[in-house]
mmCIF file with all atom_site columns, C-alpha atoms in Angstrom:
data_model
loop_
_atom_site.group_PDB
_atom_site.id
_atom_site.type_symbol
_atom_site.label_atom_id
_atom_site.label_alt_id
_atom_site.label_comp_id
_atom_site.label_asym_id
_atom_site.label_entity_id
_atom_site.label_seq_id
_atom_site.pdbx_PDB_ins_code
_atom_site.Cartn_x
_atom_site.Cartn_y
_atom_site.Cartn_z
_atom_site.occupancy
_atom_site.B_iso_or_equiv
_atom_site.pdbx_formal_charge
_atom_site.auth_seq_id
_atom_site.auth_comp_id
_atom_site.auth_asym_id
_atom_site.auth_atom_id
_atom_site.pdbx_PDB_model_num
ATOM 1   C CA . MET A 1 1   ? 105.514 -154.089 33.974  1.00 0.00 ? 1   MET A CA 1
ATOM 2   C CA . VAL A 1 2   ? 102.247 -152.742 32.550  1.00 0.00 ? 2   VAL A CA 1
ATOM 3   C CA . GLU A 1 3   ? 103.267 -153.900 29.070  1.00 0.00 ? 3   GLU A CA 1
ATOM 4   C CA . LEU A 1 4   ? 103.960 -157.420 30.302  1.00 0.00 ? 4   LEU A CA 1
ATOM 5   C CA . GLN A 1 5   ? 100.608 -157.594 32.102  1.00 0.00 ? 5   GLN A CA 1
ATOM 6   C CA . GLN A 1 6   ? 98.743  -156.415 28.974  1.00 0.00 ? 6   GLN A CA 1
ATOM 7   C CA . MET A 1 7   ? 100.535 -158.992 26.841  1.00 0.00 ? 7   MET A CA 1
ATOM 8   C CA . LEU A 1 8   ? 99.700  -161.768 29.309  1.00 0.00 ? 8   LEU A CA 1
ATOM 9   C CA . ASP A 1 9   ? 96.050  -160.655 29.364  1.00 0.00 ? 9   ASP A CA 1
ATOM 10  C CA . GLY A 1 10  ? 95.911  -160.992 25.584  1.00 0.00 ? 10  GLY A CA 1
ATOM 11  C CA . HIS A 1 11  ? 95.566  -157.255 24.958  1.00 0.00 ? 11  HIS A CA 1
ATOM 12  C CA . ILE A 1 12  ? 98.567  -156.613 22.766  1.00 0.00 ? 12  ILE A CA 1
ATOM 13  C CA . ARG A 1 13  ? 98.542  -153.027 21.556  1.00 0.00 ? 13  ARG A CA 1
ATOM 14  C CA . PRO A 1 14  ? 101.365 -150.990 20.061  1.00 0.00 ? 14  PRO A CA 1
ATOM 15  C CA . GLU A 1 15  ? 100.748 -147.939 22.281  1.00 0.00 ? 15  GLU A CA 1
ATOM 16  C CA . PRO A 1 16  ? 102.459 -149.266 25.408  1.00 0.00 ? 16  PRO A CA 1
ATOM 17  C CA . ILE A 1 17  ? 105.492 -150.345 23.440  1.00 0.00 ? 17  ILE A CA 1
ATOM 18  C CA . VAL A 1 18  ? 105.845 -147.568 20.892  1.00 0.00 ? 18  VAL A CA 1
ATOM 19  C CA . GLY A 1 19  ? 103.865 -144.732 22.473  1.00 0.00 ? 19  GLY A CA 1
ATOM 20  C CA . GLN A 1 20  ? 105.616 -144.546 25.832  1.00 0.00 ? 20  GLN A CA 1
ATOM 21  C CA . HIS A 1 21  ? 109.070 -145.427 24.580  1.00 0.00 ? 21  HIS A CA 1
ATOM 22  C CA . ARG A 1 22  ? 109.305 -143.350 21.440  1.00 0.00 ? 22  ARG A CA 1
ATOM 23  C CA . ILE A 1 23  ? 111.606 -144.423 18.689  1.00 0.00 ? 23  ILE A CA 1
ATOM 24  C CA . GLY A 1 24  ? 113.531 -141.239 17.968  1.00 0.00 ? 24  GLY A CA 1
ATOM 25  C CA . ILE A 1 25  ? 113.349 -141.341 14.166  1.00 0.00 ? 25  ILE A CA 1
ATOM 26  C CA . ASP A 1 26  ? 110.935 -139.018 12.390  1.00 0.00 ? 26  ASP A CA 1
ATOM 27  C CA . TRP A 1 27  ? 110.443 -141.165 9.307   1.00 0.00 ? 27  TRP A CA 1
ATOM 28  C CA . LEU A 1 28  ? 107.991 -138.901 7.485   1.00 0.00 ? 28  LEU A CA 1
ATOM 29  C CA . GLY A 1 29  ? 109.309 -135.580 8.803   1.00 0.00 ? 29  GLY A CA 1
ATOM 30  C CA . SER A 1 30  ? 112.794 -135.905 7.374   1.00 0.00 ? 30  SER A CA 1
ATOM 31  C CA . PRO A 1 31  ? 113.365 -134.768 3.772   1.00 0.00 ? 31  PRO A CA 1
ATOM 32  C CA . ILE A 1 32  ? 115.922 -137.570 3.420   1.00 0.00 ? 32  ILE A CA 1
ATOM 33  C CA . LEU A 1 33  ? 113.927 -140.409 4.968   1.00 0.00 ? 33  LEU A CA 1
ATOM 34  C CA . ALA A 1 34  ? 110.421 -139.589 3.690   1.00 0.00 ? 34  ALA A CA 1
ATOM 35  C CA . PRO A 1 35  ? 111.186 -140.434 0.018   1.00 0.00 ? 35  PRO A CA 1
ATOM 36  C CA . LEU A 1 36  ? 112.839 -143.665 1.150   1.00 0.00 ? 36  LEU A CA 1
ATOM 37  C CA . VAL A 1 37  ? 109.769 -144.606 3.187   1.00 0.00 ? 37  VAL A CA 1
ATOM 38  C CA . ILE A 1 38  ? 107.512 -144.000 0.190   1.00 0.00 ? 38  ILE A CA 1
ATOM 39  C CA . ALA A 1 39  ? 109.884 -145.910 -2.112  1.00 0.00 ? 39  ALA A CA 1
ATOM 40  C CA . LEU A 1 40  ? 109.885 -148.876 0.279   1.00 0.00 ? 40  LEU A CA 1
ATOM 41  C CA . MET A 1 41  ? 106.109 -148.691 0.514   1.00 0.00 ? 41  MET A CA 1
ATOM 42  C CA . MET A 1 42  ? 105.762 -148.702 -3.271  1.00 0.00 ? 42  MET A CA 1
ATOM 43  C CA . ALA A 1 43  ? 108.235 -151.575 -3.606  1.00 0.00 ? 43  ALA A CA 1
ATOM 44  C CA . TRP A 1 44  ? 106.296 -153.567 -1.015  1.00 0.00 ? 44  TRP A CA 1
ATOM 45  C CA . LYS A 1 45  ? 103.026 -152.729 -2.753  1.00 0.00 ? 45  LYS A CA 1
ATOM 46  C CA . PHE A 1 46  ? 104.149 -154.087 -6.129  1.00 0.00 ? 46  PHE A CA 1
ATOM 47  C CA . VAL A 1 47  ? 106.607 -156.840 -5.175  1.00 0.00 ? 47  VAL A CA 1
ATOM 48  C CA . GLY A 1 48  ? 103.891 -159.500 -5.360  1.00 0.00 ? 48  GLY A CA 1
ATOM 49  C CA . TYR A 1 49  ? 102.755 -158.357 -8.787  1.00 0.00 ? 49  TYR A CA 1
ATOM 50  C CA . TYR A 1 50  ? 106.300 -158.353 -10.127 1.00 0.00 ? 50  TYR A CA 1
ATOM 51  C CA . ALA A 1 51  ? 106.967 -161.724 -8.488  1.00 0.00 ? 51  ALA A CA 1
ATOM 52  C CA . LEU A 1 52  ? 103.988 -163.164 -10.378 1.00 0.00 ? 52  LEU A CA 1
ATOM 53  C CA . LEU A 1 53  ? 105.418 -161.842 -13.636 1.00 0.00 ? 53  LEU A CA 1
ATOM 54  C CA . PHE A 1 54  ? 108.755 -163.513 -12.893 1.00 0.00 ? 54  PHE A CA 1
ATOM 55  C CA . LEU A 1 55  ? 106.998 -166.707 -11.819 1.00 0.00 ? 55  LEU A CA 1
ATOM 56  C CA . SER A 1 56  ? 105.107 -166.842 -15.096 1.00 0.00 ? 56  SER A CA 1
ATOM 57  C CA . GLY A 1 57  ? 108.413 -166.260 -16.881 1.00 0.00 ? 57  GLY A CA 1
ATOM 58  C CA . LEU A 1 58  ? 110.018 -169.125 -14.973 1.00 0.00 ? 58  LEU A CA 1
ATOM 59  C CA . GLU A 1 59  ? 107.125 -171.435 -15.765 1.00 0.00 ? 59  GLU A CA 1
ATOM 60  C CA . SER A 1 60  ? 107.334 -170.591 -19.460 1.00 0.00 ? 60  SER A CA 1
ATOM 61  C CA . ILE A 1 61  ? 110.921 -171.854 -19.754 1.00 0.00 ? 61  ILE A CA 1
ATOM 62  C CA . PRO A 1 62  ? 110.770 -175.235 -21.503 1.00 0.00 ? 62  PRO A CA 1
ATOM 63  C CA . LYS A 1 63  ? 112.247 -178.172 -19.595 1.00 0.00 ? 63  LYS A CA 1
ATOM 64  C CA . GLU A 1 64  ? 114.004 -179.236 -22.779 1.00 0.00 ? 64  GLU A CA 1
ATOM 65  C CA . VAL A 1 65  ? 116.209 -176.139 -22.548 1.00 0.00 ? 65  VAL A CA 1
ATOM 66  C CA . TYR A 1 66  ? 117.380 -177.163 -19.076 1.00 0.00 ? 66  TYR A CA 1
ATOM 67  C CA . GLU A 1 67  ? 117.951 -180.730 -20.271 1.00 0.00 ? 67  GLU A CA 1
ATOM 68  C CA . ALA A 1 68  ? 120.019 -179.484 -23.209 1.00 0.00 ? 68  ALA A CA 1
ATOM 69  C CA . ALA A 1 69  ? 122.023 -177.207 -20.916 1.00 0.00 ? 69  ALA A CA 1
ATOM 70  C CA . GLU A 1 70  ? 122.677 -180.093 -18.560 1.00 0.00 ? 70  GLU A CA 1
ATOM 71  C CA . MET A 1 71  ? 123.882 -182.241 -21.459 1.00 0.00 ? 71  MET A CA 1
ATOM 72  C CA . ASP A 1 72  ? 126.215 -179.393 -22.445 1.00 0.00 ? 72  ASP A CA 1
ATOM 73  C CA . GLY A 1 73  ? 127.647 -179.362 -18.920 1.00 0.00 ? 73  GLY A CA 1
ATOM 74  C CA . ALA A 1 74  ? 125.833 -176.352 -17.465 1.00 0.00 ? 74  ALA A CA 1
ATOM 75  C CA . ILE A 1 75  ? 124.902 -177.127 -13.873 1.00 0.00 ? 75  ILE A CA 1
ATOM 76  C CA . GLY A 1 76  ? 124.285 -174.986 -10.807 1.00 0.00 ? 76  GLY A CA 1
ATOM 77  C CA . TRP A 1 77  ? 125.060 -171.302 -11.233 1.00 0.00 ? 77  TRP A CA 1
ATOM 78  C CA . LYS A 1 78  ? 126.142 -171.768 -14.851 1.00 0.00 ? 78  LYS A CA 1
ATOM 79  C CA . ARG A 1 79  ? 122.655 -172.988 -15.665 1.00 0.00 ? 79  ARG A CA 1
ATOM 80  C CA . VAL A 1 80  ? 121.090 -170.045 -13.819 1.00 0.00 ? 80  VAL A CA 1
ATOM 81  C CA . TRP A 1 81  ? 123.378 -167.501 -15.482 1.00 0.00 ? 81  TRP A CA 1
ATOM 82  C CA . HIS A 1 82  ? 123.353 -168.906 -19.022 1.00 0.00 ? 82  HIS A CA 1
ATOM 83  C CA . VAL A 1 83  ? 119.837 -170.364 -19.246 1.00 0.00 ? 83  VAL A CA 1
ATOM 84  C CA . THR A 1 84  ? 117.414 -169.009 -16.651 1.00 0.00 ? 84  THR A CA 1
ATOM 85  C CA . ILE A 1 85  ? 118.357 -165.313 -16.680 1.00 0.00 ? 85  ILE A CA 1
ATOM 86  C CA . PRO A 1 86  ? 118.436 -165.020 -20.495 1.00 0.00 ? 86  PRO A CA 1
ATOM 87  C CA . MET A 1 87  ? 115.089 -166.799 -20.718 1.00 0.00 ? 87  MET A CA 1
ATOM 88  C CA . LEU A 1 88  ? 113.650 -164.355 -18.149 1.00 0.00 ? 88  LEU A CA 1
ATOM 89  C CA . TYR A 1 89  ? 114.544 -161.358 -20.315 1.00 0.00 ? 89  TYR A CA 1
ATOM 90  C CA . PRO A 1 90  ? 110.892 -160.755 -21.337 1.00 0.00 ? 90  PRO A CA 1
ATOM 91  C CA . SER A 1 91  ? 109.916 -160.660 -17.653 1.00 0.00 ? 91  SER A CA 1
ATOM 92  C CA . PHE A 1 92  ? 112.753 -158.251 -16.820 1.00 0.00 ? 92  PHE A CA 1
ATOM 93  C CA . TYR A 1 93  ? 111.689 -156.122 -19.761 1.00 0.00 ? 93  TYR A CA 1
ATOM 94  C CA . THR A 1 94  ? 108.035 -156.032 -18.697 1.00 0.00 ? 94  THR A CA 1
ATOM 95  C CA . VAL A 1 95  ? 108.784 -155.296 -15.037 1.00 0.00 ? 95  VAL A CA 1
ATOM 96  C CA . THR A 1 96  ? 111.207 -152.498 -15.942 1.00 0.00 ? 96  THR A CA 1
ATOM 97  C CA . ILE A 1 97  ? 108.764 -150.808 -18.310 1.00 0.00 ? 97  ILE A CA 1
ATOM 98  C CA . LEU A 1 98  ? 105.921 -151.081 -15.782 1.00 0.00 ? 98  LEU A CA 1
ATOM 99  C CA . ALA A 1 99  ? 108.110 -149.690 -12.981 1.00 0.00 ? 99  ALA A CA 1
ATOM 100 C CA . VAL A 1 100 ? 109.227 -146.734 -15.117 1.00 0.00 ? 100 VAL A CA 1
ATOM 101 C CA . GLY A 1 101 ? 105.630 -145.944 -16.021 1.00 0.00 ? 101 GLY A CA 1
ATOM 102 C CA . LEU A 1 102 ? 104.571 -146.229 -12.387 1.00 0.00 ? 102 LEU A CA 1
ATOM 103 C CA . MET A 1 103 ? 107.357 -143.916 -11.303 1.00 0.00 ? 103 MET A CA 1
ATOM 104 C CA . PHE A 1 104 ? 105.619 -140.952 -12.958 1.00 0.00 ? 104 PHE A CA 1
ATOM 105 C CA . GLY A 1 105 ? 102.147 -141.789 -11.651 1.00 0.00 ? 105 GLY A CA 1
ATOM 106 C CA . ILE A 1 106 ? 102.592 -141.905 -7.887  1.00 0.00 ? 106 ILE A CA 1
ATOM 107 C CA . PHE A 1 107 ? 99.930  -139.841 -6.131  1.00 0.00 ? 107 PHE A CA 1
ATOM 108 C CA . THR A 1 108 ? 98.090  -141.574 -3.310  1.00 0.00 ? 108 THR A CA 1
ATOM 109 C CA . GLU A 1 109 ? 101.019 -142.560 -1.107  1.00 0.00 ? 109 GLU A CA 1
ATOM 110 C CA . PRO A 1 110 ? 102.778 -139.156 -0.941  1.00 0.00 ? 110 PRO A CA 1
ATOM 111 C CA . TYR A 1 111 ? 99.438  -137.346 -0.686  1.00 0.00 ? 111 TYR A CA 1
ATOM 112 C CA . VAL A 1 112 ? 98.212  -139.412 2.245   1.00 0.00 ? 112 VAL A CA 1
ATOM 113 C CA . LEU A 1 113 ? 101.512 -139.763 4.095   1.00 0.00 ? 113 LEU A CA 1
ATOM 114 C CA . THR A 1 114 ? 103.147 -136.356 3.693   1.00 0.00 ? 114 THR A CA 1
ATOM 115 C CA . GLY A 1 115 ? 101.087 -134.166 1.394   1.00 0.00 ? 115 GLY A CA 1
ATOM 116 C CA . GLY A 1 116 ? 104.225 -133.596 -0.679  1.00 0.00 ? 116 GLY A CA 1
ATOM 117 C CA . GLY A 1 117 ? 106.424 -132.504 2.210   1.00 0.00 ? 117 GLY A CA 1
ATOM 118 C CA . PRO A 1 118 ? 108.682 -132.236 4.081   1.00 0.00 ? 118 PRO A CA 1
ATOM 119 C CA . GLU A 1 119 ? 110.355 -129.463 2.095   1.00 0.00 ? 119 GLU A CA 1
ATOM 120 C CA . TYR A 1 120 ? 108.763 -130.827 -1.117  1.00 0.00 ? 120 TYR A CA 1
ATOM 121 C CA . ALA A 1 121 ? 110.868 -133.994 -0.777  1.00 0.00 ? 121 ALA A CA 1
ATOM 122 C CA . THR A 1 122 ? 107.929 -136.214 -1.738  1.00 0.00 ? 122 THR A CA 1
ATOM 123 C CA . HIS A 1 123 ? 106.194 -133.787 -4.092  1.00 0.00 ? 123 HIS A CA 1
ATOM 124 C CA . THR A 1 124 ? 105.375 -135.603 -7.351  1.00 0.00 ? 124 THR A CA 1
ATOM 125 C CA . TRP A 1 125 ? 104.034 -134.572 -10.739 1.00 0.00 ? 125 TRP A CA 1
ATOM 126 C CA . GLN A 1 126 ? 100.640 -135.943 -9.779  1.00 0.00 ? 126 GLN A CA 1
ATOM 127 C CA . LEU A 1 127 ? 100.557 -133.914 -6.564  1.00 0.00 ? 127 LEU A CA 1
ATOM 128 C CA . GLU A 1 128 ? 101.405 -130.774 -8.523  1.00 0.00 ? 128 GLU A CA 1
ATOM 129 C CA . ILE A 1 129 ? 98.603  -131.492 -10.986 1.00 0.00 ? 129 ILE A CA 1
ATOM 130 C CA . TYR A 1 130 ? 96.160  -132.019 -8.116  1.00 0.00 ? 130 TYR A CA 1
ATOM 131 C CA . ASN A 1 131 ? 97.298  -128.906 -6.225  1.00 0.00 ? 131 ASN A CA 1
ATOM 132 C CA . GLN A 1 132 ? 97.092  -126.671 -9.277  1.00 0.00 ? 132 GLN A CA 1
ATOM 133 C CA . ALA A 1 133 ? 93.834  -128.003 -10.694 1.00 0.00 ? 133 ALA A CA 1
ATOM 134 C CA . PHE A 1 134 ? 91.787  -128.628 -7.559  1.00 0.00 ? 134 PHE A CA 1
ATOM 135 C CA . GLU A 1 135 ? 93.245  -126.680 -4.649  1.00 0.00 ? 135 GLU A CA 1
ATOM 136 C CA . LYS A 1 136 ? 94.378  -123.506 -6.419  1.00 0.00 ? 136 LYS A CA 1
ATOM 137 C CA . LEU A 1 137 ? 91.626  -123.842 -9.066  1.00 0.00 ? 137 LEU A CA 1
ATOM 138 C CA . ASN A 1 138 ? 94.151  -123.220 -11.823 1.00 0.00 ? 138 ASN A CA 1
ATOM 139 C CA . ALA A 1 139 ? 92.919  -125.868 -14.271 1.00 0.00 ? 139 ALA A CA 1
ATOM 140 C CA . GLY A 1 140 ? 94.932  -124.586 -17.227 1.00 0.00 ? 140 GLY A CA 1
ATOM 141 C CA . TYR A 1 141 ? 98.234  -124.881 -15.399 1.00 0.00 ? 141 TYR A CA 1
ATOM 142 C CA . GLY A 1 142 ? 97.250  -128.276 -13.987 1.00 0.00 ? 142 GLY A CA 1
ATOM 143 C CA . THR A 1 143 ? 96.387  -129.498 -17.475 1.00 0.00 ? 143 THR A CA 1
ATOM 144 C CA . ALA A 1 144 ? 99.694  -128.212 -18.842 1.00 0.00 ? 144 ALA A CA 1
ATOM 145 C CA . VAL A 1 145 ? 101.594 -130.062 -16.107 1.00 0.00 ? 145 VAL A CA 1
ATOM 146 C CA . ALA A 1 146 ? 99.583  -133.215 -16.868 1.00 0.00 ? 146 ALA A CA 1
ATOM 147 C CA . ILE A 1 147 ? 100.446 -132.995 -20.571 1.00 0.00 ? 147 ILE A CA 1
ATOM 148 C CA . ILE A 1 148 ? 104.137 -132.441 -19.810 1.00 0.00 ? 148 ILE A CA 1
ATOM 149 C CA . ASN A 1 149 ? 104.012 -135.356 -17.369 1.00 0.00 ? 149 ASN A CA 1
ATOM 150 C CA . SER A 1 150 ? 102.535 -137.572 -20.094 1.00 0.00 ? 150 SER A CA 1
ATOM 151 C CA . ILE A 1 151 ? 105.193 -136.526 -22.601 1.00 0.00 ? 151 ILE A CA 1
ATOM 152 C CA . VAL A 1 152 ? 108.022 -137.128 -20.117 1.00 0.00 ? 152 VAL A CA 1
ATOM 153 C CA . THR A 1 153 ? 106.523 -140.495 -19.146 1.00 0.00 ? 153 THR A CA 1
ATOM 154 C CA . PHE A 1 154 ? 106.198 -141.649 -22.756 1.00 0.00 ? 154 PHE A CA 1
ATOM 155 C CA . ALA A 1 155 ? 109.702 -140.385 -23.595 1.00 0.00 ? 155 ALA A CA 1
ATOM 156 C CA . SER A 1 156 ? 111.193 -142.162 -20.574 1.00 0.00 ? 156 SER A CA 1
ATOM 157 C CA . ILE A 1 157 ? 109.456 -145.416 -21.427 1.00 0.00 ? 157 ILE A CA 1
ATOM 158 C CA . PHE A 1 158 ? 110.617 -145.084 -25.042 1.00 0.00 ? 158 PHE A CA 1
ATOM 159 C CA . VAL A 1 159 ? 114.235 -144.524 -23.939 1.00 0.00 ? 159 VAL A CA 1
ATOM 160 C CA . PHE A 1 160 ? 114.104 -147.442 -21.496 1.00 0.00 ? 160 PHE A CA 1
ATOM 161 C CA . ARG A 1 161 ? 112.614 -149.686 -24.194 1.00 0.00 ? 161 ARG A CA 1
ATOM 162 C CA . LYS A 1 162 ? 115.395 -148.793 -26.630 1.00 0.00 ? 162 LYS A CA 1
ATOM 163 C CA . VAL A 1 163 ? 118.098 -149.314 -23.990 1.00 0.00 ? 163 VAL A CA 1
ATOM 164 C CA . LEU A 1 164 ? 116.626 -152.663 -22.954 1.00 0.00 ? 164 LEU A CA 1
ATOM 165 C CA . GLU A 1 165 ? 116.234 -153.808 -26.556 1.00 0.00 ? 165 GLU A CA 1
ATOM 166 C CA . LYS A 1 166 ? 119.828 -152.841 -27.341 1.00 0.00 ? 166 LYS A CA 1
ATOM 167 C CA . TRP A 1 167 ? 121.108 -154.467 -24.164 1.00 0.00 ? 167 TRP A CA 1
ATOM 168 C CA . GLY A 1 168 ? 119.037 -157.595 -24.723 1.00 0.00 ? 168 GLY A CA 1
ATOM 169 C CA . GLY A 1 169 ? 120.094 -157.828 -28.364 1.00 0.00 ? 169 GLY A CA 1
ATOM 170 C CA . LYS A 1 170 ? 123.744 -157.391 -27.383 1.00 0.00 ? 170 LYS A CA 1
ATOM 171 C CA . HIS A 1 171 ? 123.481 -160.398 -25.090 1.00 0.00 ? 171 HIS A CA 1
ATOM 172 C CA . GLY A 1 172 ? 121.251 -162.397 -27.431 1.00 0.00 ? 172 GLY A CA 1
ATOM 173 C CA . TRP A 1 173 ? 118.301 -162.251 -25.037 1.00 0.00 ? 173 TRP A CA 1
ATOM 174 C CA . GLU A 1 174 ? 115.597 -160.991 -27.372 1.00 0.00 ? 174 GLU A CA 1
#
């Protein structure tokens, strides 16, 4: 009844709803759920940026291509599958490469939310670099981890680029 009275008074706060009636899921304390929470947070953080990249890709598709596809009999899903998606290949390529590069640079979210825990489930390369260089004052080890992180990041991006180029070339989407 207190919650209803507070809502009617215009004082809507989460404490009466969430604080007194606890939801029994420890989102950041579970080694299984904590990485999922951070992954969802990162996806939410960058979904607008990636949507803008896809929007610019959609706007760059010439109307003449759609007209030609319509004259060839491609309507509805055929037009989406055979015209729109192949023409969005550069956007897919860019978003994939950016996401792979971002994957190796996550620091703030795990540091603030969990500090790398629980049970090192959200411990990232960047957290290890920070812990070694600034908390344990082991700058040499932190630098070595940073260099290895850079090499692995560049190698991963290189592999993803080659796979995407081969896949795009196979489907004629370059």
